[in-house]
Each structure stands twice: as structure tokens, then as C-alpha cells.
Amino acid sequence: MENRRILGWVAIPVLALALAACGQKDGKPAEPKPQGAKLSKQELSDLGAKVLKNTYKKYDDKKACWLAQGADNKTSYCMKVASVESVMTDEGEKVYLLATGEKVDGEKAEKAKGMVGMFAVKPENGEYKVIAQAQHAEVPDDTPEGAFVQLGKNVYGWKIEKNTSEQGQNIGGVAFYGVQNDQVKDMGSVQTVYDDTAAAEPDAKVSRVTKLEGKVEVDKTDESAEHYPLTVTVSGEMDGKKLSPRKYAIKFSSQQGQYVPPKDYPIVE
């Protein structure tokens, strides 16, 4: 009799497992994702598409992008998802989305040539809650580029490339944006390119060309820092003289709310 009781208790969980398996085969919904599990790549992609749809609303089938108006309300930009990144925080999962857009063909813009949209959202059962956003940030590049970046222990955002050419001078840099106090904040820019080669006199006896380039890295040595410093390695030539590579530390100024290059930083506009 005792053996029969034991076998009976064992059979109950086995039967339950079998029924559960049958339920899944019959098309019943799978178990909900465990709390703390991050969204899959496909879920992140779907979320990114949903954010752009809800933000810009007008879709161009031929160009496969969402149309956004510039500050002048005359220039249209073709917005697409550039990156979607997920971060697990003490407050749960947060998703950081970057959208970039080129000027629509045939339209003219006096200054701005591109646009970026930056969004921080909190996923909620297939939907999302906006934490912070900057929908229409115009930039000088024809084809804007950017990437997700961590700028402090609890500060995440983006670095956006910016490049211009004026009077034979190529000038470029990186603009940093971070999400703080539920806002997308401009955290300053670092010039990384200065090249006046095109402006040099071809018949000059002595070349005075300046061609500088800086490589920017986020210094996460102190992972607990509120804002990580930047390290820029500058190389090239100045006034025709080749320079040995040199590193410059660029710290975040709490008073100014931005990264501020040191006074001896050589790449300036």
C-alpha cells in the first residue's frame, strides 16, 4: 500500500508536465519572460520601429523611412533606426534608441543637412514609456552617424559625429548627449579633425599645412564615477611640423554641465 501512495504522488507532477507540453504544442502562449530578462534582438528591433512610427507618423514607402520636419518647417528628413541598445538598471530595463535622417532629395536647407532623434524608453508589456527624447536634433552632416555610449555609472547616451568644410578647411568632431534627470542633455563637443591642406598655397615655398586628428575614448577606469572622463590621442602635423602622438584628458565640468577640453588642447575650430 505504501508503495502505491509514493507512485501516485510521483505521477501527479509528471502528468502536469505532460499537460503543459501539450498546451504549448496546441498553440497556447508560452510562459511570460522572467522578470529581469532583457528584450531579444527582434523585440528591440520591433520596439525601435514602433517608437519611430509613433513619433514621426508619416512613412515613405519608396524610401522606407519616416519623414520628419526640420526647425524651419520646410526641410524634410528621412529618418531610420541607427541603433537600439538595452541596459539593465536598478529600475529595470531601459532602451536607448538613435535615429538618423538625411535631407529628402530635392529640398534645400540653408544650414542643417541632417537630423538625429534620440530616445530613452522603458519597455512595458510590448509597449513602452518615454523617459526622455530629442526628436529633431539637426546636425551639419549630410549623412549623420552616431553610436550608443556610456558616459558615467548611470549615464548613457550617444556620440554624434559632426563634420563641416568651409573655405578649404575640413573641421570635425564628436558631440556627446546623455540622458539625465529624464532629459536628453547636450554634454559638450570635442573637436577631432582640423585639416587646412586644401587651403594651402600650391606655389608656396614653405608648407604651413596643419592636419590634426584625434581619437576619442571613454575612460572607464573608475567604473563608479558619476561622469567618465574622455581621453583624446592627437596626432598629425602643425604648421608643417610632424607631431608625436599625445594624449589629452577631457573632464566633465559639473558647473558647466559639459565636457571641457583643457586650454592646451590643439584642435579648435
XYZ file of C-alpha atoms in Angstrom:
269
model
C 0.000 0.000 0.000
C 2.830 2.412 0.893
C 4.476 1.859 -2.492
C 1.243 2.730 -4.288
C 0.996 6.040 -2.421
C 4.523 7.007 -3.431
C 3.904 6.150 -7.062
C 0.716 8.203 -7.000
C 2.487 11.327 -5.756
C 5.198 10.944 -8.414
C 2.647 10.557 -11.192
C 0.935 13.891 -10.427
C 3.875 16.238 -11.344
C 4.754 14.049 -14.333
C 1.184 14.378 -15.620
C 1.290 18.147 -15.065
C 4.461 18.452 -17.115
C 2.948 16.410 -19.900
C -0.173 18.587 -19.960
C 1.953 21.748 -20.053
C 3.902 20.396 -23.007
C 0.704 19.577 -24.826
C -0.592 23.062 -24.178
C 2.431 24.609 -25.871
C 2.065 22.326 -28.863
C -1.583 23.338 -29.137
C -0.516 26.967 -29.640
C -1.171 28.232 -26.127
C 1.026 31.175 -25.060
C 4.402 30.336 -23.535
C 5.320 31.297 -20.026
C 5.915 35.062 -19.591
C 9.513 36.246 -19.757
C 11.130 36.076 -16.296
C 11.403 39.397 -14.518
C 14.820 40.934 -15.210
C 15.225 39.258 -18.625
C 16.286 41.629 -21.389
C 14.474 42.013 -24.690
C 15.687 39.893 -27.590
C 17.230 41.443 -30.716
C 13.952 41.011 -32.567
C 11.976 42.612 -29.742
C 14.398 45.541 -29.685
C 14.038 45.939 -33.451
C 10.243 45.897 -33.174
C 10.349 48.421 -30.347
C 12.585 50.748 -32.368
C 10.189 50.632 -35.307
C 7.244 51.342 -33.003
C 8.943 54.395 -31.458
C 9.655 55.922 -34.878
C 6.125 55.200 -36.053
C 4.578 56.889 -33.023
C 6.991 59.833 -33.206
C 7.173 60.786 -36.873
C 3.893 59.200 -38.053
C 4.345 59.768 -41.817
C 6.005 56.855 -43.619
C 7.536 56.956 -47.110
C 7.193 53.515 -48.714
C 9.619 54.248 -51.558
C 12.392 55.486 -49.303
C 11.469 53.076 -46.474
C 11.771 55.756 -43.791
C 9.764 58.084 -41.576
C 9.543 61.741 -42.576
C 10.373 64.461 -40.059
C 10.275 68.237 -40.383
C 13.256 70.431 -39.541
C 13.183 73.567 -37.415
C 12.318 75.667 -40.472
C 9.212 73.531 -41.140
C 10.318 73.413 -44.773
C 13.002 70.740 -44.831
C 12.072 67.065 -44.561
C 14.387 64.358 -43.278
C 14.239 60.631 -43.964
C 14.507 59.004 -40.503
C 15.659 55.434 -39.919
C 16.726 53.450 -36.851
C 20.517 53.620 -36.474
C 20.916 51.695 -33.216
C 18.856 50.212 -30.390
C 20.622 49.267 -27.150
C 19.266 47.723 -23.958
C 20.608 48.381 -20.456
C 19.543 46.662 -17.245
C 19.411 49.129 -14.341
C 18.195 49.137 -10.734
C 14.915 50.482 -12.124
C 14.611 47.679 -14.677
C 15.405 47.540 -18.377
C 15.867 50.744 -20.347
C 16.241 51.009 -24.107
C 18.276 53.688 -25.882
C 17.336 54.359 -29.499
C 19.145 56.500 -32.053
C 17.506 57.509 -35.331
C 19.342 59.307 -38.135
C 17.999 61.042 -41.204
C 19.272 62.558 -44.428
C 17.664 65.513 -46.152
C 14.988 64.418 -48.605
C 16.169 64.753 -52.218
C 15.180 67.937 -53.992
C 14.750 70.023 -50.851
C 17.088 72.779 -49.783
C 18.309 73.591 -46.288
C 20.301 76.717 -45.537
C 22.362 75.294 -42.668
C 21.373 71.919 -41.255
C 21.979 68.952 -43.548
C 20.958 66.039 -41.369
C 18.879 65.115 -38.343
C 19.101 62.736 -35.393
C 16.444 61.555 -32.967
C 17.438 60.278 -29.520
C 15.077 58.323 -27.282
C 15.303 56.613 -23.897
C 12.299 54.397 -23.179
C 11.179 51.800 -20.656
C 9.612 48.640 -22.158
C 6.196 47.737 -20.738
C 4.494 44.530 -21.949
C 5.090 45.096 -25.635
C 4.585 48.852 -25.355
C 6.887 51.486 -23.866
C 7.049 54.566 -21.687
C 9.155 57.517 -22.832
C 11.811 58.517 -20.307
C 13.492 61.222 -22.401
C 13.629 62.227 -26.041
C 15.031 64.714 -28.523
C 13.085 64.165 -31.717
C 14.536 66.774 -34.080
C 18.221 67.497 -33.445
C 19.681 68.961 -36.632
C 23.357 68.349 -37.440
C 25.689 69.672 -40.159
C 26.405 66.291 -41.789
C 24.707 65.127 -44.990
C 24.763 61.569 -43.676
C 24.724 61.779 -39.860
C 26.320 58.973 -37.891
C 26.296 58.157 -34.207
C 26.614 55.413 -31.627
C 25.426 54.469 -28.164
C 27.888 55.228 -25.347
C 28.084 55.011 -21.565
C 29.330 58.292 -20.083
C 29.074 57.516 -16.365
C 27.997 54.890 -13.847
C 24.335 55.669 -14.517
C 24.677 57.939 -17.547
C 24.010 56.567 -21.012
C 23.641 58.389 -24.287
C 25.143 58.864 -27.713
C 28.136 60.295 -29.534
C 27.259 62.019 -32.794
C 29.834 62.710 -35.494
C 29.876 66.249 -36.878
C 31.918 67.390 -39.869
C 31.977 70.562 -41.945
C 34.051 72.013 -44.781
C 34.486 75.753 -45.163
C 36.938 77.793 -47.226
C 39.291 74.869 -47.780
C 39.218 73.726 -44.151
C 37.856 70.385 -43.001
C 36.667 70.521 -39.402
C 35.180 67.624 -37.498
C 34.377 66.425 -34.030
C 32.141 64.418 -31.748
C 29.104 65.774 -29.888
C 28.051 63.926 -26.726
C 24.484 63.625 -25.468
C 23.416 61.929 -22.250
C 20.144 61.146 -20.506
C 19.996 62.840 -17.093
C 17.016 63.826 -14.955
C 14.714 62.384 -17.624
C 16.105 64.723 -20.277
C 18.419 64.361 -23.269
C 21.185 66.824 -22.475
C 23.966 68.253 -24.621
C 27.118 67.215 -22.760
C 29.575 69.084 -24.954
C 31.650 68.535 -28.070
C 35.251 67.605 -28.773
C 36.973 68.710 -31.981
C 38.817 65.765 -33.513
C 39.711 66.929 -37.031
C 41.331 70.038 -38.425
C 42.771 69.945 -41.943
C 43.627 73.037 -43.978
C 45.517 71.154 -46.704
C 43.063 72.264 -49.371
C 43.589 75.895 -48.431
C 47.394 75.745 -48.742
C 49.016 77.813 -51.485
C 50.244 75.379 -54.163
C 53.180 77.647 -55.117
C 54.275 78.371 -51.545
C 57.982 77.764 -50.933
C 57.369 76.646 -47.356
C 54.414 74.439 -46.452
C 52.464 75.630 -43.414
C 49.861 72.899 -43.517
C 48.090 71.882 -40.316
C 46.497 68.463 -40.304
C 45.400 67.142 -36.924
C 43.307 64.145 -35.958
C 42.156 62.982 -32.540
C 40.934 59.563 -31.423
C 38.370 59.784 -28.609
C 37.933 57.084 -25.965
C 35.793 56.986 -22.829
C 37.964 56.278 -19.780
C 36.098 53.795 -17.565
C 38.985 53.167 -15.178
C 36.806 54.319 -12.290
C 33.568 52.497 -13.071
C 31.792 54.148 -10.139
C 32.436 57.696 -11.410
C 29.345 59.832 -11.991
C 30.829 61.036 -15.299
C 33.672 59.246 -17.046
C 36.496 61.420 -18.422
C 37.447 61.304 -22.089
C 40.902 60.578 -23.456
C 41.822 62.015 -26.853
C 45.011 60.927 -28.635
C 46.045 63.664 -31.082
C 48.464 63.112 -33.957
C 49.347 64.789 -37.257
C 51.242 67.935 -38.178
C 51.028 71.581 -37.230
C 52.418 74.372 -39.407
C 54.192 71.753 -41.470
C 55.856 70.061 -38.476
C 55.014 66.470 -37.620
C 53.785 65.957 -34.075
C 54.349 62.958 -31.846
C 51.042 61.427 -30.667
C 49.911 62.986 -27.403
C 47.049 62.156 -25.055
C 44.745 64.792 -23.578
C 42.324 64.213 -20.700
C 38.952 65.931 -21.077
C 36.926 66.003 -17.880
C 33.251 66.689 -17.324
C 32.523 70.027 -15.655
C 29.601 69.763 -13.241
C 29.305 73.567 -13.213
C 29.009 73.847 -16.990
C 27.275 70.507 -17.452
C 29.614 69.631 -20.311
C 32.952 68.131 -21.226
C 35.507 70.933 -21.367
C 38.841 70.473 -23.222
C 41.977 71.766 -21.470
C 43.433 75.090 -22.573
C 46.313 73.437 -24.393
C 44.095 71.166 -26.470
C 45.351 71.761 -30.028
C 42.295 71.036 -32.211
C 39.973 74.021 -32.267
C 37.570 75.454 -34.832
